[in-house]
Each structure stands twice: as C-alpha cells, then as structure tokens.
Coordinates of C-alpha atoms in Angstrom, one line a residue:
M212 CA 12.4 -10.4 8.2
L213 CA 15.5 -12.0 9.7
K214 CA 17.7 -13.5 6.9
N215 CA 20.4 -15.4 8.8
L216 CA 20.8 -16.5 12.4
T217 CA 23.8 -18.1 14.0
I218 CA 23.7 -19.5 17.6
Q219 CA 26.9 -20.2 19.5
D220 CA 27.4 -22.3 22.6
C221 CA 30.3 -24.6 23.5
K222 CA 28.6 -26.3 26.5
L223 CA 26.9 -29.6 26.5
V224 CA 23.3 -30.2 27.5
E225 CA 22.7 -31.1 31.1
I226 CA 19.5 -32.5 32.6
Q227 CA 18.8 -29.3 34.5
D228 CA 18.8 -27.3 31.2
L229 CA 15.5 -28.9 30.4
G230 CA 13.9 -26.7 33.0
T231 CA 14.7 -23.5 31.2
Q232 CA 15.4 -24.3 27.6
F233 CA 12.3 -25.5 25.8
F234 CA 14.1 -26.5 22.5
L235 CA 16.0 -29.3 24.4
R236 CA 14.7 -32.8 25.0
E237 CA 15.9 -35.6 27.3
E238 CA 17.6 -37.4 24.4
D239 CA 19.8 -34.3 23.9
V240 CA 21.6 -34.6 27.2
G241 CA 25.3 -34.8 26.5
K242 CA 25.0 -33.1 23.1
N243 CA 26.2 -29.6 22.2
R244 CA 23.5 -27.1 23.2
A245 CA 23.7 -25.1 20.0
E246 CA 23.5 -28.1 17.7
A247 CA 20.7 -29.7 19.8
S248 CA 18.6 -26.6 19.6
S249 CA 19.2 -25.6 16.0
S250 CA 16.8 -28.0 14.2
R251 CA 13.8 -27.2 16.4
L252 CA 14.6 -23.5 16.3
A253 CA 14.8 -23.5 12.5
E254 CA 11.2 -24.9 12.3
L255 CA 9.9 -21.5 13.4
N256 CA 10.8 -19.8 10.1
P257 CA 11.6 -21.9 7.0
Y258 CA 12.7 -18.7 5.2
M259 CA 15.6 -18.1 7.6
S260 CA 19.0 -19.6 7.3
L261 CA 20.2 -21.0 10.7
S262 CA 23.6 -22.3 11.7
A263 CA 25.3 -23.4 14.9
L264 CA 28.8 -22.8 16.3
K265 CA 30.3 -25.0 18.9
T266 CA 33.3 -22.9 19.7
G267 CA 33.7 -21.1 23.0
L268 CA 34.5 -17.4 23.8
D269 CA 37.2 -16.2 26.1
C270 CA 39.8 -13.4 26.4
D271 CA 42.0 -15.1 23.7
S272 CA 39.2 -15.7 21.1
D273 CA 39.6 -14.2 17.7
L274 CA 36.4 -12.1 17.2
L275 CA 37.0 -11.1 13.6
Y276 CA 34.2 -13.5 12.6
L277 CA 31.7 -11.3 14.3
A278 CA 32.2 -8.6 11.6
R279 CA 29.9 -10.4 9.2
Y280 CA 26.9 -10.0 11.6
Q281 CA 24.7 -6.9 12.0
V282 CA 23.6 -7.7 15.5
V283 CA 25.3 -9.8 18.2
F284 CA 23.6 -11.0 21.4
V285 CA 25.8 -12.0 24.3
F286 CA 25.1 -13.2 27.8
L287 CA 24.4 -10.4 30.3
V288 CA 27.2 -10.1 32.8
C289 CA 28.1 -7.9 35.7
D290 CA 31.4 -6.1 35.2
I291 CA 33.7 -3.5 36.7
D292 CA 34.9 -0.6 34.6
R293 CA 38.3 0.7 33.7
G294 CA 39.2 3.3 31.1
T295 CA 42.0 4.3 28.8
I296 CA 43.1 7.7 27.4
E297 CA 43.9 7.6 23.7
S298 CA 46.0 10.6 22.6
P299 CA 46.4 11.8 19.0
D300 CA 49.8 9.9 18.6
S301 CA 48.0 6.6 19.5
C302 CA 49.7 6.4 22.9
E303 CA 47.5 4.6 25.4
Q304 CA 47.8 4.7 29.2
L305 CA 45.8 2.3 31.3
L306 CA 43.9 4.0 34.1
Q307 CA 42.6 1.7 36.9
T308 CA 39.5 3.1 38.5
T309 CA 40.6 1.7 41.8
D310 CA 43.6 4.1 41.9
P311 CA 42.6 6.8 44.4
S312 CA 44.2 9.5 42.2
N313 CA 41.6 8.7 39.5
K314 CA 38.1 10.0 40.3
M315 CA 34.8 9.9 38.5
L316 CA 33.3 13.4 38.8
S317 CA 30.1 12.6 36.9
P318 CA 28.9 10.0 34.4
Y319 CA 30.7 12.0 31.6
T320 CA 33.7 13.5 33.3
F321 CA 36.6 12.1 35.4
E322 CA 39.9 13.2 36.9
I323 CA 43.2 11.4 36.4
C324 CA 46.5 11.3 38.3
D325 CA 49.5 13.6 37.6
T326 CA 50.9 12.7 34.2
T327 CA 54.0 14.9 34.2
G328 CA 56.2 12.1 35.4
E329 CA 58.7 10.2 33.2
E330 CA 56.5 7.1 33.0
F331 CA 54.0 9.1 30.8
A332 CA 54.6 10.4 27.3
P333 CA 54.3 14.2 26.9
Y334 CA 50.8 15.4 26.4
K335 CA 50.2 17.2 23.1
H336 CA 46.5 18.0 22.6
G337 CA 43.0 16.5 22.5
G338 CA 42.4 12.9 23.2
I339 CA 39.6 10.4 23.3
A340 CA 38.4 8.6 26.5
R341 CA 37.5 5.0 25.8
Q342 CA 35.7 2.7 28.3
V343 CA 37.0 -0.8 28.6
K344 CA 35.0 -3.6 30.4
V345 CA 37.0 -5.9 32.7
S346 CA 35.2 -8.8 34.4
Q347 CA 35.8 -9.7 38.0
N348 CA 35.3 -13.3 39.3
L349 CA 33.4 -13.6 42.6
C350 CA 33.4 -17.0 44.3
V351 CA 31.0 -17.5 47.3
E352 CA 31.0 -20.9 48.9
D353 CA 28.4 -20.4 51.7
S354 CA 26.1 -17.8 53.3
S355 CA 28.7 -16.6 55.8
N356 CA 31.2 -15.8 53.1
L357 CA 28.5 -13.9 51.1
L358 CA 27.5 -12.0 54.2
S359 CA 31.2 -11.1 54.9
L360 CA 31.7 -10.1 51.3
A361 CA 28.6 -7.8 51.4
K362 CA 29.8 -6.1 54.6
G363 CA 33.2 -5.5 53.1
L364 CA 31.8 -4.0 49.9
N365 CA 29.5 -1.8 52.0
T366 CA 32.5 -0.2 53.8
E367 CA 33.9 0.9 50.4
L368 CA 30.7 2.6 49.3
T369 CA 30.3 6.4 49.4
N370 CA 26.7 6.0 50.3
K371 CA 26.7 3.1 52.7
V372 CA 23.7 0.8 53.3
T373 CA 22.6 1.3 56.9
T374 CA 20.3 -1.7 57.1
K375 CA 21.5 -5.0 55.7
D376 CA 18.9 -7.8 55.1
E377 CA 20.9 -10.8 56.3
D378 CA 17.9 -13.1 55.6
L379 CA 17.9 -12.1 52.0
L380 CA 21.6 -12.7 51.7
N381 CA 21.3 -16.1 53.2
V382 CA 18.6 -17.1 50.7
L383 CA 20.7 -15.6 47.9
S384 CA 23.7 -17.7 48.9
Y385 CA 21.9 -21.0 48.1
T386 CA 19.7 -19.9 45.3
N387 CA 22.1 -17.8 43.2
T388 CA 23.0 -20.8 41.0
G389 CA 19.4 -21.6 40.1
C390 CA 17.4 -20.4 37.2
L391 CA 13.6 -19.7 37.0
S392 CA 12.1 -20.0 33.5
P393 CA 9.4 -17.2 33.9
L394 CA 12.2 -14.8 34.9
C395 CA 14.3 -15.9 31.9
A396 CA 11.3 -15.2 29.6
A397 CA 10.7 -11.8 31.1
L398 CA 14.4 -10.7 31.0
W399 CA 15.0 -11.9 27.4
G400 CA 11.8 -10.4 26.3
F401 CA 13.4 -7.0 27.1
V402 CA 16.7 -8.1 25.4
A403 CA 14.8 -9.2 22.2
Q404 CA 12.9 -5.9 22.1
E405 CA 16.2 -4.0 22.4
G406 CA 17.7 -6.1 19.6
I407 CA 14.8 -5.1 17.4
K408 CA 15.3 -1.5 18.2
A409 CA 19.0 -1.8 17.3
V410 CA 18.2 -3.4 13.9
T411 CA 15.3 -1.2 12.8
G412 CA 16.4 2.1 14.4
K413 CA 12.7 3.1 14.8
F414 CA 12.3 3.1 18.5
T415 CA 14.2 4.7 21.4
P416 CA 16.3 2.2 23.4
L417 CA 15.7 1.8 27.1
K418 CA 17.9 4.1 29.3
Q419 CA 17.1 3.0 32.8
W420 CA 17.8 0.4 35.4
L421 CA 15.6 -2.7 35.7
Y422 CA 15.2 -4.3 39.1
L423 CA 13.3 -7.6 39.2
D424 CA 13.1 -10.1 42.0
C425 CA 10.8 -12.9 43.2
R426 CA 11.8 -13.0 46.9
D427 CA 8.2 -13.3 47.9
V428 CA 8.0 -16.9 46.7
I429 CA 10.2 -18.0 49.5
N430 CA 9.0 -17.5 53.1
K431 CA 11.1 -17.4 56.2
E432 CA 10.3 -20.9 57.2
E433 CA 11.5 -22.3 53.9
A434 CA 14.6 -20.0 54.0
A435 CA 15.5 -21.6 57.3
T436 CA 15.8 -25.0 55.7
P437 CA 18.4 -24.9 53.0
D438 CA 18.2 -28.6 52.5
M439 CA 15.0 -27.9 50.5
F440 CA 17.1 -26.3 47.8
I441 CA 19.6 -29.1 47.2
P442 CA 19.7 -30.4 43.6
R443 CA 18.3 -33.9 42.9
H444 CA 19.8 -34.4 39.4
D445 CA 16.5 -34.0 37.5
R446 CA 15.0 -31.5 35.0
Y447 CA 13.7 -29.3 37.9
D448 CA 17.1 -28.8 39.6
A449 CA 17.6 -25.2 38.4
Q450 CA 14.0 -24.4 39.6
R451 CA 14.4 -26.3 42.8
I452 CA 17.5 -24.2 43.7
C453 CA 15.3 -21.1 43.4
L454 CA 12.0 -22.2 44.9
G455 CA 12.7 -25.2 47.0
Q456 CA 11.4 -28.8 46.8
R457 CA 8.1 -27.9 48.6
K458 CA 7.2 -25.3 46.0
C459 CA 8.0 -27.7 43.2
E460 CA 5.7 -30.3 44.7
E461 CA 2.9 -27.7 45.0
L462 CA 3.3 -26.7 41.4
A463 CA 3.1 -30.4 40.3
K464 CA -0.2 -30.8 42.1
L465 CA -1.8 -27.6 40.7
R466 CA -5.0 -27.8 38.7
L467 CA -4.9 -25.0 36.0
F468 CA -7.5 -23.8 33.5
V469 CA -6.1 -21.8 30.6
V470 CA -8.7 -20.0 28.4
G471 CA -7.2 -19.3 25.0
C472 CA -4.2 -20.7 23.1
G473 CA -3.1 -17.7 21.1
A474 CA 0.1 -15.7 21.5
I475 CA -0.2 -15.3 25.3
G476 CA -1.6 -18.8 25.7
C477 CA 1.4 -20.4 23.9
E478 CA 3.9 -18.4 26.1
M479 CA 2.0 -19.4 29.3
L480 CA 1.8 -23.0 28.4
K481 CA 5.5 -23.1 27.6
N482 CA 6.3 -21.6 31.0
Y483 CA 3.9 -24.1 32.7
A484 CA 5.6 -27.0 31.0
L485 CA 9.1 -25.9 32.1
L486 CA 7.8 -25.3 35.7
G487 CA 6.3 -28.8 35.8
I488 CA 2.8 -27.6 36.6
G489 CA 0.0 -30.2 36.6
Q490 CA 2.0 -33.4 36.5
K491 CA 0.4 -36.8 35.9
D492 CA -1.5 -38.5 38.8
R493 CA -1.2 -35.3 40.8
G494 CA -2.5 -32.2 38.9
C495 CA -3.9 -31.2 35.5
I496 CA -3.8 -28.4 33.0
T497 CA -7.0 -27.9 31.0
I498 CA -6.9 -25.7 27.9
T499 CA -9.6 -24.6 25.6
D500 CA -9.8 -22.6 22.4
N501 CA -12.4 -22.9 19.6
D502 CA -10.2 -21.3 16.9
L503 CA -8.1 -22.9 14.2
I504 CA -4.5 -22.1 13.4
E505 CA -4.0 -19.6 10.6
K506 CA -0.8 -18.8 8.7
S507 CA -0.7 -15.3 10.3
N508 CA -0.5 -16.9 13.7
L509 CA 2.9 -18.5 13.1
N510 CA 4.9 -15.3 13.6
R511 CA 4.0 -15.1 17.3
Q512 CA 2.4 -18.4 18.4
F513 CA 5.6 -20.5 18.5
L514 CA 4.0 -23.8 19.5
F515 CA 2.6 -24.1 16.0
R516 CA 4.3 -25.0 12.7
P517 CA 3.2 -24.5 9.0
S518 CA 2.0 -28.1 9.0
D519 CA -0.5 -27.3 11.7
I520 CA -2.4 -24.7 9.7
Q521 CA -6.2 -25.3 9.9
K522 CA -5.8 -27.6 12.9
P523 CA -7.4 -26.7 16.3
K524 CA -5.2 -24.5 18.4
S525 CA -5.9 -26.3 21.7
T526 CA -5.2 -29.9 20.7
T527 CA -2.1 -28.8 18.7
A528 CA -0.8 -26.8 21.6
A529 CA -1.3 -29.7 23.9
V530 CA 0.8 -32.0 21.7
A531 CA 3.6 -29.4 21.5
V532 CA 3.7 -28.8 25.2
L533 CA 4.0 -32.6 25.9
Q534 CA 7.0 -32.6 23.7
I535 CA 8.6 -30.1 26.1
N536 CA 7.6 -32.0 29.2
L537 CA 6.2 -35.5 29.0
E538 CA 5.3 -35.5 32.7
L539 CA 2.4 -33.1 32.3
N540 CA -1.3 -34.1 32.5
I541 CA -2.9 -31.8 29.9
E542 CA -6.5 -31.9 28.6
A543 CA -7.4 -30.0 25.4
Q544 CA -10.9 -28.8 24.7
Q545 CA -12.4 -26.8 21.8
Q546 CA -15.3 -25.1 23.6
K547 CA -15.8 -21.4 23.9
V548 CA -16.2 -20.2 27.5
C549 CA -19.4 -18.3 27.3
P550 CA -23.0 -18.4 28.7
Q551 CA -24.0 -20.9 26.0
T552 CA -21.5 -23.5 27.4
E553 CA -22.0 -22.7 31.1
D554 CA -24.5 -25.4 31.9
R555 CA -23.0 -28.3 30.0
F556 CA -19.3 -27.8 30.2
Y557 CA -18.0 -24.9 32.4
N558 CA -20.4 -25.0 35.3
D559 CA -19.7 -24.2 38.9
A560 CA -18.5 -27.7 39.6
F561 CA -15.8 -27.3 36.9
F562 CA -14.5 -24.0 38.2
E563 CA -14.5 -25.3 41.8
N564 CA -12.3 -28.1 40.7
Q565 CA -9.6 -25.6 39.5
D566 CA -6.9 -24.0 41.6
V567 CA -6.1 -21.1 39.2
V568 CA -7.7 -19.8 36.0
V569 CA -5.6 -18.1 33.4
N570 CA -7.0 -15.7 30.8
A571 CA -5.2 -15.6 27.4
L572 CA -8.1 -14.0 25.5
D573 CA -8.3 -11.4 22.8
N574 CA -11.5 -9.5 23.7
I575 CA -12.9 -7.7 26.7
E576 CA -16.3 -9.3 26.7
A577 CA -14.8 -12.8 27.2
R578 CA -12.4 -11.5 29.9
R579 CA -15.3 -10.1 31.9
Y580 CA -17.3 -13.3 31.6
V581 CA -14.4 -15.5 32.8
D582 CA -13.8 -12.9 35.6
S583 CA -17.4 -13.1 36.7
R584 CA -17.2 -17.0 36.8
C585 CA -14.1 -16.8 39.0
V586 CA -15.7 -14.3 41.3
T587 CA -18.8 -16.5 41.7
N588 CA -16.7 -19.6 42.5
Q589 CA -14.0 -17.7 44.4
R590 CA -11.1 -18.8 42.2
A591 CA -7.8 -17.0 41.6
L592 CA -7.5 -15.5 38.1
L593 CA -4.3 -14.5 36.2
E594 CA -5.4 -11.9 33.6
S595 CA -3.1 -10.6 30.9
G596 CA -3.3 -8.9 27.5
T597 CA -1.2 -7.3 24.8
L598 CA -1.6 -4.5 22.3
G599 CA 1.3 -4.0 19.9
T600 CA 4.5 -3.5 22.1
K601 CA 2.3 -2.8 25.2
G602 CA 1.2 -5.4 27.6
H603 CA -0.4 -5.8 31.0
V604 CA -0.9 -8.5 33.7
Q605 CA -3.2 -8.6 36.7
V606 CA -3.3 -11.1 39.5
I607 CA -6.8 -11.5 41.0
I608 CA -7.1 -13.3 44.3
P609 CA -10.5 -13.7 46.1
H610 CA -11.0 -11.5 49.2
L611 CA -7.6 -9.9 48.6
T612 CA -7.6 -7.9 45.3
E613 CA -10.2 -6.2 43.1
S614 CA -11.6 -8.2 40.2
Y615 CA -10.9 -7.5 36.5
S616 CA -14.4 -6.0 36.1
S617 CA -13.9 -3.5 38.9
Q618 CA -12.1 -1.3 36.4
S619 CA -13.4 -0.3 33.0
D620 CA -11.2 -0.9 30.0
P621 CA -11.6 1.1 26.8
S622 CA -14.3 -0.3 24.5
D623 CA -13.1 -3.2 22.4
E624 CA -13.7 -2.1 18.8
S625 CA -11.4 -4.6 17.1
V626 CA -12.4 -8.1 16.0
P627 CA -9.9 -11.0 16.3
Y628 CA -8.5 -12.0 13.0
C629 CA -9.2 -15.7 13.5
T630 CA -12.9 -14.9 14.2
L631 CA -13.1 -12.8 11.0
K632 CA -11.5 -15.4 8.8
S633 CA -13.1 -18.7 9.9
F634 CA -15.9 -18.1 12.5
P635 CA -17.8 -14.9 11.9
A636 CA -20.9 -14.8 14.1
N637 CA -22.7 -11.6 13.2
I638 CA -23.0 -9.0 10.5
E639 CA -20.3 -6.7 12.1
H640 CA -17.7 -9.5 11.6
C641 CA -18.6 -9.7 7.9
I642 CA -18.3 -6.0 7.4
Q643 CA -15.0 -5.9 9.2
W644 CA -13.7 -8.8 7.0
A645 CA -14.7 -6.9 3.9
R646 CA -13.1 -3.7 5.1
D647 CA -9.8 -5.5 5.8
K648 CA -9.8 -7.2 2.4
F649 CA -10.6 -3.9 0.6
E650 CA -7.8 -2.0 2.4
S651 CA -5.3 -4.7 1.9
S652 CA -6.0 -5.1 -1.9
F653 CA -6.6 -1.6 -3.0
A654 CA -4.6 0.6 -0.5
V655 CA -1.9 -1.2 1.5
K656 CA -0.4 -3.3 -1.3
P657 CA -0.5 -0.6 -4.0
D658 CA 1.1 1.9 -1.5
L659 CA 3.8 -0.7 -0.7
F660 CA 4.4 -1.3 -4.4
N661 CA 4.8 2.4 -5.2
K662 CA 7.0 3.1 -2.2
F663 CA 9.3 0.3 -3.0
W664 CA 10.1 1.6 -6.5
K665 CA 10.4 5.1 -5.3
Q666 CA 13.0 4.1 -2.8
N667 CA 14.9 1.6 -5.0
G668 CA 14.9 3.1 -8.5
Q669 CA 14.6 1.3 -11.8
V670 CA 14.0 -2.4 -12.3
T671 CA 17.6 -3.0 -13.5
E672 CA 19.0 -1.4 -10.4
V673 CA 16.8 -3.6 -8.2
I674 CA 17.8 -6.7 -10.0
Q675 CA 21.5 -5.8 -9.7
K676 CA 21.2 -5.2 -6.0
L677 CA 19.5 -8.6 -5.5
K678 CA 22.2 -10.3 -7.5
N679 CA 24.8 -8.7 -5.3
G680 CA 23.1 -10.3 -2.2
Q681 CA 21.7 -7.0 -1.0
S682 CA 18.5 -7.3 1.1
L683 CA 15.6 -5.0 0.0
D684 CA 12.6 -4.5 2.3
G685 CA 9.4 -5.6 0.6
A686 CA 11.1 -7.2 -2.4
V687 CA 9.3 -10.5 -2.0
Q688 CA 5.8 -8.9 -1.7
V689 CA 6.5 -6.5 -4.6
S690 CA 7.7 -9.4 -6.9
K691 CA 4.5 -11.3 -6.1
M692 CA 2.4 -8.2 -7.0
A693 CA 4.3 -7.7 -10.2
A694 CA 3.8 -11.3 -11.2
N695 CA 0.0 -11.0 -10.5
R696 CA -0.4 -7.7 -12.4
R697 CA -3.0 -7.7 -15.1
A698 CA -2.5 -5.9 -18.5
T699 CA -6.0 -5.7 -19.9
W700 CA -9.5 -5.1 -18.8
C701 CA -10.6 -8.7 -19.6
L702 CA -7.8 -10.0 -17.3
C703 CA -9.0 -7.7 -14.5
V704 CA -12.5 -9.3 -14.9
Q705 CA -10.9 -12.7 -14.8
L706 CA -9.0 -11.8 -11.6
A707 CA -12.2 -10.5 -10.0
R708 CA -14.0 -13.7 -10.9
L709 CA -11.2 -15.8 -9.4
K710 CA -11.4 -13.7 -6.2
F711 CA -15.2 -14.4 -5.9
Q712 CA -14.4 -18.1 -6.3
K713 CA -11.6 -18.0 -3.7
Y714 CA -13.5 -15.9 -1.0
F715 CA -17.0 -17.3 -1.3
N716 CA -16.5 -20.9 -2.5
H717 CA -13.1 -22.5 -2.1
K718 CA -12.4 -21.2 1.4
A719 CA -15.8 -22.4 2.6
K720 CA -15.4 -25.8 1.0
H721 CA -11.9 -26.1 2.6
L722 CA -13.2 -25.3 6.0
L723 CA -16.0 -27.9 5.6
H724 CA -13.5 -30.4 4.4
V725 CA -11.4 -29.9 7.6
F726 CA -14.5 -29.8 9.8
P727 CA -17.5 -31.6 8.1
L728 CA -21.0 -30.7 9.4
D729 CA -21.2 -33.9 11.5
T730 CA -17.8 -33.3 13.2
K731 CA -17.9 -34.0 16.9
M732 CA -15.5 -32.9 19.6
Q733 CA -14.0 -35.2 22.3
D734 CA -17.0 -34.8 24.6
G735 CA -19.4 -35.9 21.8
S736 CA -20.9 -32.4 21.1
L737 CA -21.1 -31.1 17.6
F738 CA -18.3 -28.8 16.4
W739 CA -20.7 -26.5 14.5
Q740 CA -22.9 -25.1 17.1
S741 CA -23.7 -21.6 18.3
P742 CA -21.9 -19.2 18.1
K743 CA -19.9 -21.0 15.3
R744 CA -21.9 -21.2 12.1
P745 CA -21.0 -23.5 9.2
P746 CA -20.2 -21.7 6.0
I747 CA -22.3 -22.2 2.8
P748 CA -20.2 -22.3 -0.4
Q749 CA -21.6 -19.9 -3.0
E750 CA -21.8 -21.0 -6.7
F751 CA -21.3 -18.0 -9.0
N752 CA -24.5 -17.0 -10.9
I753 CA -24.2 -14.2 -13.4
Q754 CA -27.9 -13.6 -13.1
N755 CA -27.5 -12.9 -9.4
P756 CA -27.1 -9.1 -9.2
V757 CA -25.0 -9.3 -6.0
H758 CA -22.6 -11.8 -7.6
F759 CA -22.5 -9.7 -10.8
Q760 CA -21.9 -6.4 -9.0
F761 CA -19.1 -7.9 -6.9
V762 CA -17.2 -8.9 -10.0
V763 CA -17.8 -5.7 -11.8
S764 CA -16.8 -3.5 -8.9
T765 CA -13.7 -5.6 -8.1
A766 CA -12.6 -5.6 -11.7
R767 CA -12.9 -1.8 -11.9
L768 CA -10.9 -1.4 -8.7
Y769 CA -8.1 -3.6 -10.0
A770 CA -8.2 -1.8 -13.3
G771 CA -7.6 1.5 -11.4
V772 CA -4.7 -0.1 -9.4
F773 CA -3.1 -1.4 -12.6
N774 CA -3.8 1.9 -14.5
I775 CA -5.9 0.1 -17.2
P776 CA -8.5 2.2 -19.1
V777 CA -12.1 1.2 -18.7
S778 CA -15.1 2.3 -20.7
S779 CA -17.2 5.1 -19.2
E780 CA -20.3 3.2 -20.3
R781 CA -22.6 2.8 -17.4
I782 CA -22.8 -0.7 -16.0
L783 CA -26.3 -2.1 -15.6
T784 CA -27.3 -5.3 -14.0
D785 CA -30.7 -6.0 -15.5
E786 CA -31.8 -7.5 -18.8
S787 CA -31.2 -4.2 -20.7
V788 CA -27.4 -4.6 -20.5
S789 CA -25.9 -4.5 -24.0
K790 CA -22.3 -4.6 -25.1
P791 CA -21.1 -1.6 -27.2
M792 CA -19.8 -2.9 -30.6
D793 CA -17.0 -0.3 -30.9
D794 CA -15.5 -0.7 -27.4
T795 CA -12.0 -2.1 -27.9
T796 CA -10.8 -1.6 -24.3
G797 CA -13.6 -3.5 -22.8
S798 CA -16.1 -2.6 -20.1
G799 CA -18.1 -4.2 -17.3
D800 CA -20.6 -5.3 -19.9
D801 CA -18.1 -7.9 -21.1
L802 CA -19.2 -9.9 -18.1
K803 CA -22.4 -10.9 -19.9
G804 CA -22.0 -14.5 -21.0
R805 CA -18.7 -15.0 -19.3
R806 CA -18.1 -17.6 -16.6

C-alpha cells in the first residue's frame, strides 16, 4: 500500500484543463493545480498521506528534496542525447553527439574524436560512459514551418523517409497543442503500471517502442478547414484542438447506453464526462447496474468513496460524473440487462433509441446477451474486459465487423464478488461464497501470519522496526489477526458462534435495512425481483443440526489455526450428546446449553 504521495505543479488551473483533469472543477480556475487536486485525490485512500508542492522545476532547481522519495514520476518529454566520459581521476569531457568525429556504433558502443591533443588530459585507464539528457526547444508557428522543419530533419537522417505525408503534417501543426482525455488515460495507464513494476520489482519493465495515434478521427475534409480547430475558451478547448468543433458537437448529441458501473464502467464514464458526451437538451448517457458498492470495490472503482458503501453503483456513479461535468444528461437505472427485463425495460425500441452501447460487464453470459441485442437492433457495441493485468477491447460495428459472439471466449468459471456477497441467485453462488470464506479464514490469513513472522523475526524486532518508521508488508493485517487470536477452546466456540451471527443474521438484516422488501426503483418496479432474491436472516437454534454443526466445525478449524488442543471425543448432534466430566480443555460438547 502506498504510504505517502506528493504531487508537484507550479501552474494555475485554466478552463481547458477541465477537459483532461477530472479532479478539477470550474471553481478551481485560477488556483494552483496541485493544491486544487489534492483534496479530491486524498479521498481515494484515507490511509495515505498526501501533500502538494507549488514550486516549479527548471535547470537551476535544487533536486536534493527528491532523495526522500522512492519513486518519482515526471512529465514525458522528447530529448536529444549527449554523453560524457568519466575517467578514474574524475576528469569529465563533454562529447557532443553532433560532432562528426563522435559516432554511435551501436546502442552500447560509440567512437570519440582524437584525445591526444593539449585540450584533453592524459588518458590513464578504464573509464565510465555516462549518458546526459539535454532538451531541445522546437517552436513551430504554422504548417509551412513544420513542413520545412520536417524536410530539413529528413535530409540529416541516415535512412531517409522517401514519402512524406504532408496532409498529416498539416493536421499536426494545428492539433499538436491539444489534449485528448482517452489518450491521456491510455498513456498514463502504461506509466502507472511501469511505476508499480519499479516499486515492487516483481515484473519485467517494458522494453519497446509504443506508437499510438488517432489520425482516423479527422478526415480530409475537416483537415482542410483549420478554423474548426480554433479554441473558444471553454472546457473543451484542448479536445477541440485535436478533434475539431464538428466532432465536439457530434459527441454532445450522442445517445449512449453503458451496461455496468464497475472498474471499467467507472473509467468509461469518467472519459465520457471529460469528452462532453450526451449533453443536456442534445444527447443522453443511460447507465445501469443492479449491484451495490462494496468496500473491496474502492481500490479500483474511483468514482466511489467509503461513504458510498452499500449504495447502488449506478446512481452513485451518475452523481460523481455530474461533479466532473455538470453539462451532461445522465440517467441511472438499477435493472439487469437480461431476458427477464427485455419486454418491460430494454426492448427493441430502447436499443433503437441508442447510438452506441458500451459493455462494462464481468461475465461472458451477459456480454453475449447484450451483443445479441445489438445485432438484432443493428447498434454499434464497444466491448471490453479485464483479467488481472490483461485487458481487451473490441469495437463492433453493424455490417462492418464481426460480433462479439462470433468468437468463443474461454468458459467463465468465476463468479463476480458482488454477486456472491449480496445477490446470490443459485446454489453455485452459495458454494463459491463458502469456498472463498473457508480459504480466506483457514488458509490465506494463517499463511500470511506465518510468513510475516518468518521474514521479520521476533515480536520485539518488529516493534522496534515500526517505531523507527520502517514499513513492513502485512503488518496491519497481522496485527488484526493477533488481536483476534483466541487462547482457549471456549473462546474458539464463541468466535464460531459470532461468525454464524455475522454471516447469516447481521449481514442479511443490514441488506434488508438498506433495501427493504417494499423498495421500488425509479421506474416503480420492485427492487427485489428475479434474479435478485431477498435474504432471510437466520436465528441461531442449537437444536438445528445444521446450525450446531456449523459452530462445531468452525470452532475446531479455528482451534487448529490457533494451535489449541481439542478433546478427541466424538461430536454428536442428537439427544445422546453428553459432556465428559473430566474434560478440562473443552470439546465440541460444550456447545450444549450455550447461546
């Protein structure tokens, strides 16, 4: 877990920043960007310490303060290299790569000029080659200057470009100062992943070039009218410079249907808010998700906050998106897109009223169903999904591309966590929930506990490390497990009884408190209808063999984890159960008469 984060920016918020920076608001214009973003950024993780620096960075900046950080992210820049040779006697000689006497023979070897002259110190032995980055400022005022510059650079290349795309250079000349939010998200997704690799050291960093462009969004007709790309001093200026005014108007009129408000759905909705899709009186964004927000969602679904737990995902996401862009027209629903809702809610007329459908789902069955509805109604579909660090996206256009169901994905054996926790619909969900709880309580957590002490030594050593400010992985979880450890068999029974009450009574009552049986959605339909089933709180009954066996088995498992001796007396669940008089350690029979 990230412990401290510092953001640094010396610039002030401008109106066009609202088109790419989703932590800024209109009232922040004129404020420092780092300070304006820090309060909303800190809401994502209350356990992280966040601070803002307003100072700038230039060639004269004192960078000693960076020594206290483990990882530093900087803006990505283009640069031109030069190198130095550092000899054992600390003599440095600057070697400009533009000097024809200095040649790069390969990525790892180079040849320098004659150093026998008086201007160079005598060479002794060895030496270290050190690369130094030197920036170069390029100023282009119009397309003709850019074209001339490109031709001049081409003459200096060893492998010259034979065919120059002058139309592309013209478009680049009046779009290069723009900024497109989806491209920012894609690029900094790579940067964030590389940062995680640097911190953890568990994955191999990328070692390749990445080329990414969106030149297809501008056709030749639009490229011939540069007036379409002139800023108009509003939040869409950075986008308008890239796409043109005509594309911005088309996005504002778009009618979009987003199915799912999880990790992918939150990211999509953020991008759509920044792009200005579906603005009031012109377009609309309809979102639907029948799930509730869980605490485990907060680490990847950044539109939600701890105060939103147990609230509907769709309505909460709609409120968060409107905070990013008040000009949107967004409608939140809580219906599941499935055959049961096809006639009443998501019929052919509904799909025909949409321009694009976006899948942000977590199971293959639902994806195939939405795909079939798009095929039937000839609507474009944007399909996407993730699995760990992997991801995929597929653009499906009627009469032009194949559909999602044209290819067979691997069988979907996993069950979404939110379905398991709040809305199990069949026996397989209940079995998977029990398996997850069993593995977490009696395998994952004990293994984490043992591994922590094996790596960090005795308790006194751990306490001293924590007092010295040293961060230990797993320290918080291990401290909680140590605090909850039971010392006797009776306390294990007590813990098992509390688990029964938590899992089968309190959680069900809490869900019914948030959504009573008569709860209705905005359209007037009942919240608790197929496939959602209302939970039934269970009252513990010691005469019920299932209740009794759950507590007995759970207590024995916890006793095994805590290394507490348990009587070998066989546990029975009928009227013949009797308590051995000489059993001082306790056994499962102690449950008789306890509540």
